[in-house]
Short mmCIF file of C-alpha atoms in Angstrom, two decimals:
data_model
loop_
_atom_site.label_atom_id
_atom_site.label_comp_id
_atom_site.label_asym_id
_atom_site.label_seq_id
_atom_site.Cartn_x
_atom_site.Cartn_y
_atom_site.Cartn_z
CA MET U 243 62.25 87.85 108.54
CA ALA U 244 64.64 89.80 110.73
CA GLU U 245 65.80 93.02 109.24
CA ALA U 246 69.60 93.28 108.76
CA ARG U 247 71.18 95.91 110.89
CA GLY U 248 74.69 97.51 111.21
CA PRO U 249 76.59 99.99 109.13
CA LEU U 250 77.61 97.20 106.63
CA ALA U 251 74.00 96.02 106.40
CA PRO U 252 73.41 97.99 102.92
CA TYR U 253 76.65 96.30 101.51
CA ARG U 254 75.75 92.96 102.68
CA ALA U 255 72.34 93.11 100.97
CA VAL U 256 73.72 94.15 97.90
CA LEU U 257 76.30 91.54 97.71
CA ALA U 258 73.68 89.01 98.59
CA SER U 259 71.50 90.08 95.70
CA ARG U 260 74.43 89.67 93.39
CA VAL U 261 75.04 86.17 94.52
CA ARG U 262 71.48 85.17 94.20
CA ALA U 263 71.34 86.67 90.62
CA GLN U 264 74.30 84.81 89.49
CA THR U 265 73.52 81.43 90.97
CA ALA U 266 69.76 81.56 89.76
CA TYR U 267 70.73 79.81 86.39
CA ARG U 268 72.85 76.92 87.59
CA VAL U 269 73.94 75.60 84.04
CA SER U 270 75.16 79.10 83.06
CA PHE U 271 76.95 79.56 86.40
CA ALA U 272 78.57 76.18 86.14
CA THR U 273 79.82 76.98 82.47
CA ASP U 274 81.24 80.30 83.78
CA LEU U 275 83.12 78.45 86.62
CA ALA U 276 84.49 75.91 84.12
CA GLY U 277 85.68 78.62 81.64
CA THR U 278 87.48 80.68 84.24
CA GLY U 279 89.18 77.54 85.56
CA LEU U 280 90.09 76.65 82.00
CA VAL U 281 91.96 79.99 81.69
CA SER U 282 94.00 79.35 84.74
CA LEU U 283 94.77 75.77 83.31
CA VAL U 284 96.08 77.35 80.11
CA GLU U 285 98.25 79.84 81.97
CA LEU U 286 99.84 76.97 83.78
CA ALA U 287 100.34 74.95 80.70
CA GLU U 288 102.16 77.83 79.17
CA ILE U 289 104.72 77.65 82.02
CA TRP U 290 104.95 73.90 81.78
CA VAL U 291 105.77 74.12 77.97
CA LEU U 292 108.38 76.50 78.61
CA PHE U 293 110.09 74.12 81.15
CA HIS U 294 109.71 71.32 78.75
CA ASN U 295 112.43 72.87 76.75
CA VAL U 296 114.64 74.20 79.61
CA PRO U 297 115.57 72.56 82.91
CA ALA U 298 115.53 75.79 84.94
CA LEU U 299 114.56 79.40 84.49
CA GLY U 300 116.14 82.20 86.78
CA ARG U 301 117.67 79.28 88.66
CA LEU U 302 114.20 77.88 89.43
CA THR U 303 112.97 74.51 88.40
CA PHE U 304 109.29 73.85 87.30
CA PRO U 305 108.25 72.73 90.83
CA ALA U 306 109.52 75.85 92.39
CA VAL U 307 107.99 78.01 89.69
CA LEU U 308 104.69 76.22 90.31
CA LEU U 309 104.91 77.55 93.82
CA VAL U 310 105.42 81.15 92.56
CA PHE U 311 102.47 80.63 90.19
CA GLY U 312 100.18 79.39 92.76
CA LEU U 313 100.81 82.10 95.17
CA ALA U 314 100.47 84.86 92.51
CA GLU U 315 97.30 83.14 91.26
CA LEU U 316 95.70 82.75 94.62
CA THR U 317 96.48 86.26 95.81
CA PHE U 318 95.53 88.01 92.31
CA ALA U 319 92.37 85.90 91.89
CA THR U 320 91.07 86.80 95.41
CA ALA U 321 91.75 90.63 94.90
CA ASP U 322 90.06 90.27 91.40
CA LEU U 323 86.92 88.74 93.10
CA LEU U 324 86.82 91.55 95.61
CA VAL U 325 87.37 94.67 93.57
CA GLY U 326 88.28 93.46 90.05
CA HIS U 327 85.07 95.05 88.83
CA LEU U 328 86.59 98.50 89.32
CA ASP U 329 87.50 97.93 85.74
CA ASN U 330 83.87 99.03 84.97
CA LEU U 331 84.67 102.58 86.11
CA PRO U 332 85.57 103.86 82.59
CA THR U 333 82.10 102.82 81.37
CA TYR U 334 80.47 104.63 84.21
CA LEU U 335 82.54 107.77 83.51
CA ARG U 336 81.66 107.67 79.73
CA GLU U 337 77.95 106.95 80.29
CA GLY U 338 77.70 109.55 83.07
CA THR U 339 76.18 106.91 85.40
CA LEU U 340 78.88 107.54 88.07
CA ASP U 341 76.87 110.42 89.32
CA VAL U 342 74.33 108.21 90.59
CA PHE U 343 76.88 106.94 93.09
CA HIS U 344 77.60 110.37 94.23
CA LEU U 345 73.87 110.71 95.25
CA ARG U 346 74.08 108.10 97.91
CA PRO U 347 75.49 108.59 101.42
CA GLN U 348 78.09 105.78 101.25
CA PRO U 349 81.74 106.21 100.26
CA LEU U 350 82.27 106.04 96.49
CA LEU U 351 84.94 103.44 96.68
CA ALA U 352 82.87 101.20 98.89
CA GLN U 353 79.91 101.50 96.65
CA LEU U 354 81.91 100.64 93.54
CA ALA U 355 83.57 97.66 95.36
CA THR U 356 80.08 96.23 96.24
CA SER U 357 78.53 97.16 93.03
CA ASP U 358 79.39 93.71 91.51
CA ILE U 359 80.98 90.37 92.42
CA ALA U 360 81.85 87.83 89.74
CA LEU U 361 81.48 84.52 91.50
CA ARG U 362 83.02 82.64 88.58
CA ARG U 363 86.48 83.96 89.76
CA LEU U 364 86.15 81.59 92.57
CA THR U 365 87.44 78.87 90.29
CA ARG U 366 90.74 80.74 89.98
CA ILE U 367 91.07 81.06 93.61
CA LEU U 368 90.57 77.34 94.20
CA PHE U 369 93.06 76.62 91.28
CA GLY U 370 95.67 78.97 92.78
CA ALA U 371 95.13 77.26 96.32
CA GLY U 372 95.54 73.79 94.58
CA ALA U 373 98.65 74.85 92.94
CA VAL U 374 100.30 76.13 96.12
CA VAL U 375 99.27 72.74 97.91
CA ALA U 376 100.69 70.67 95.10
CA ALA U 377 103.94 72.95 94.93
CA LEU U 378 104.42 72.45 98.62
CA VAL U 379 104.23 68.62 98.43
CA VAL U 380 106.44 68.28 95.26
CA ASN U 381 109.00 70.55 96.68
CA ASP U 382 108.76 68.71 99.96
CA VAL U 383 108.37 71.94 102.11
CA GLU U 384 107.97 70.99 105.68
CA LEU U 385 105.06 72.93 107.11
CA ASP U 386 106.78 73.99 110.26
CA ALA U 387 106.11 77.29 112.14
CA ARG U 388 108.46 79.21 109.81
CA ALA U 389 106.74 77.98 106.69
CA VAL U 390 103.34 78.71 108.13
CA ALA U 391 104.41 82.29 109.18
CA VAL U 392 105.72 82.97 105.68
CA LEU U 393 102.18 81.94 104.17
CA LEU U 394 100.38 83.99 106.89
CA VAL U 395 102.52 87.02 105.84
CA ALA U 396 102.72 86.42 102.05
CA VAL U 397 99.01 85.58 101.17
CA PRO U 398 97.28 88.52 103.07
CA SER U 399 100.00 90.95 101.74
CA GLY U 400 99.71 89.58 98.15
CA ILE U 401 95.92 90.05 98.26
CA ALA U 402 96.46 93.63 99.66
CA ILE U 403 99.02 94.51 96.94
CA TYR U 404 96.82 93.41 94.15
CA THR U 405 93.65 94.79 95.57
CA ALA U 406 95.49 98.27 95.92
CA MET U 407 96.64 98.02 92.24
CA PHE U 408 92.91 97.76 91.16
CA VAL U 409 92.13 100.81 93.20
CA TRP U 410 95.16 102.69 91.74
CA ALA U 411 93.81 101.69 88.27
CA GLY U 412 90.35 103.00 89.13
CA GLY U 413 91.91 106.31 90.37
CA ALA U 414 93.95 106.73 87.14
CA GLN U 415 90.95 106.11 84.99
CA PHE U 416 89.52 109.45 86.02
CA PHE U 417 92.20 110.94 84.02
CA LEU U 418 92.70 108.35 81.23
CA VAL U 419 88.96 107.24 80.63
CA HIS U 420 89.59 105.97 77.16
CA ALA U 421 92.77 104.34 77.82
CA ALA U 422 91.98 101.55 80.14
CA GLU U 423 94.50 99.32 78.49
CA THR U 424 97.26 101.59 80.00
CA THR U 425 96.41 100.59 83.65
CA ASN U 426 95.56 96.91 82.46
CA ALA U 427 99.30 96.68 81.45
CA PHE U 428 100.14 97.16 85.10
CA THR U 429 97.43 95.35 86.88
CA TYR U 430 97.00 92.19 84.57
CA GLY U 431 100.59 92.58 83.25
CA GLY U 432 101.63 92.77 86.98
CA ARG U 433 99.85 89.54 87.89
CA TYR U 434 101.62 87.91 84.72
CA ALA U 435 104.90 89.18 85.91
CA GLY U 436 104.34 88.14 89.49
CA SER U 437 103.80 84.49 88.29
CA GLN U 438 107.30 84.46 86.86
CA PRO U 439 110.82 84.31 88.66
CA ALA U 440 111.70 88.01 89.20
CA SER U 441 115.41 87.06 88.51
CA VAL U 442 114.66 86.95 84.66
CA TRP U 443 112.92 90.33 84.49
CA PRO U 444 114.83 92.95 82.35
CA GLY U 445 116.15 96.17 84.04
CA PRO U 446 112.94 98.35 83.77
CA ALA U 447 110.75 95.59 84.79
CA ARG U 448 112.76 95.17 87.90
CA VAL U 449 111.97 98.73 88.95
CA VAL U 450 108.34 98.72 87.89
CA PHE U 451 107.31 95.32 89.26
CA GLY U 452 109.97 95.06 92.08
CA PHE U 453 109.15 98.15 93.70
CA LEU U 454 106.63 100.53 92.25
CA PHE U 455 104.22 97.83 91.81
CA PRO U 456 105.72 95.23 94.22
CA VAL U 457 104.33 92.11 92.79
CA ALA U 458 107.58 90.32 93.34
CA PHE U 459 106.40 90.09 97.00
CA THR U 460 103.27 88.22 96.01
CA GLY U 461 104.86 84.96 94.77
CA TYR U 462 108.53 85.04 93.89
CA LEU U 463 110.14 86.09 97.33
CA PRO U 464 107.78 84.09 99.32
CA ALA U 465 108.58 81.11 97.41
CA LEU U 466 112.32 81.70 97.84
CA LEU U 467 111.60 81.77 101.71
CA LEU U 468 109.72 78.70 101.59
CA LEU U 469 112.29 76.86 99.40
CA GLY U 470 115.26 78.43 101.26
CA LEU U 471 116.70 79.53 98.07
CA PRO U 472 119.00 82.76 97.46
CA GLY U 473 117.51 85.71 95.50
CA PRO U 474 119.23 87.96 92.97
CA ASP U 475 121.53 90.71 94.28
CA TRP U 476 118.97 93.49 93.70
CA LEU U 477 116.13 91.51 95.43
CA PRO U 478 117.55 89.38 98.42
CA THR U 479 115.45 86.66 99.89
CA TRP U 480 114.89 88.27 103.29
CA LEU U 481 112.85 91.09 101.67
CA GLY U 482 110.06 88.58 101.42
CA TRP U 483 109.46 89.27 105.13
CA CYS U 484 108.75 92.85 104.24
CA ALA U 485 105.59 92.03 102.14
CA PRO U 486 103.33 93.88 104.66
CA VAL U 487 105.53 97.06 104.06
CA ALA U 488 105.11 96.71 100.28
CA ALA U 489 101.36 96.34 100.63
CA LEU U 490 101.26 99.48 102.86
CA TRP U 491 103.24 101.36 100.23
CA MET U 492 100.97 100.12 97.49
CA TRP U 493 97.93 101.18 99.32
CA MET U 494 99.28 104.69 100.06
CA PHE U 495 100.02 105.11 96.47
CA ALA U 496 96.51 103.62 95.48
CA LEU U 497 94.59 105.81 97.73
CA GLY U 498 96.48 108.91 96.83
CA THR U 499 95.68 108.32 93.17
CA TRP U 500 92.16 107.64 93.96
CA ARG U 501 91.67 110.70 95.84
CA LEU U 502 93.27 112.72 93.15
CA GLY U 503 91.00 111.15 90.64
CA VAL U 504 87.88 111.70 92.40
CA ARG U 505 88.75 115.34 93.07
CA HIS U 506 89.61 115.70 89.42
CA TYR U 507 86.15 114.36 88.28
CA GLN U 508 83.83 117.17 87.30
CA GLY U 509 80.61 115.19 86.68
CA ALA U 510 79.02 114.10 83.36
CA GLY U 511 77.07 117.29 83.26
CA GLY U 512 73.72 115.43 83.47
#
């Protein structure tokens, strides 16, 4: 058997072992996939129940909000698959097992990002992609060059924004340790806010999720661009093209927080 080579060979070997371990028990794996898909279905049902009582929300109808939901679900679920397991960092800090990662020659963040991979999250990615396709059909969006350009800008930028939010939350855990719910309010709360029309957000949420953690760029603004709808005065539609800038800001914020956190960490004393 040929030996894997290259600087990424150790990471590929670790990830391959994680995949084999999770797919070894097929019934359990299938149950995990179904359970994760059920969560996405329930979240979509919440939106449907809401629109069953009102014709429009934030000037968007249910088919339009389905596009917002699909884009947010697709990008968040992909980021969750890639780095969502950074949520385990508080456990490593409390148990002192993070010191083991410092003994290895690879970067700490790269090791933590490849320390686990939850394949059950693939269901949410497929669900989000299916919601986007369904929304494009029911909204009669023509897939011309402009629409394809919007998707090519929005999806990678959305994944980058949510991935950076997980990294930011990991960096903040070096200071919070026992208050993971604080950062979860922004990461998972941000995902929930990102699946709703930003035009209905109250004032403080506009600042937090519109610009500090720019989740409005993951679903709402790309949907407005695709549908040709106007945005609110504080968030015009053309800002959707600036999603890469929002992703760059989020990564600068996340890496700054991460570096501060790593420097703050003094070890577990073991």
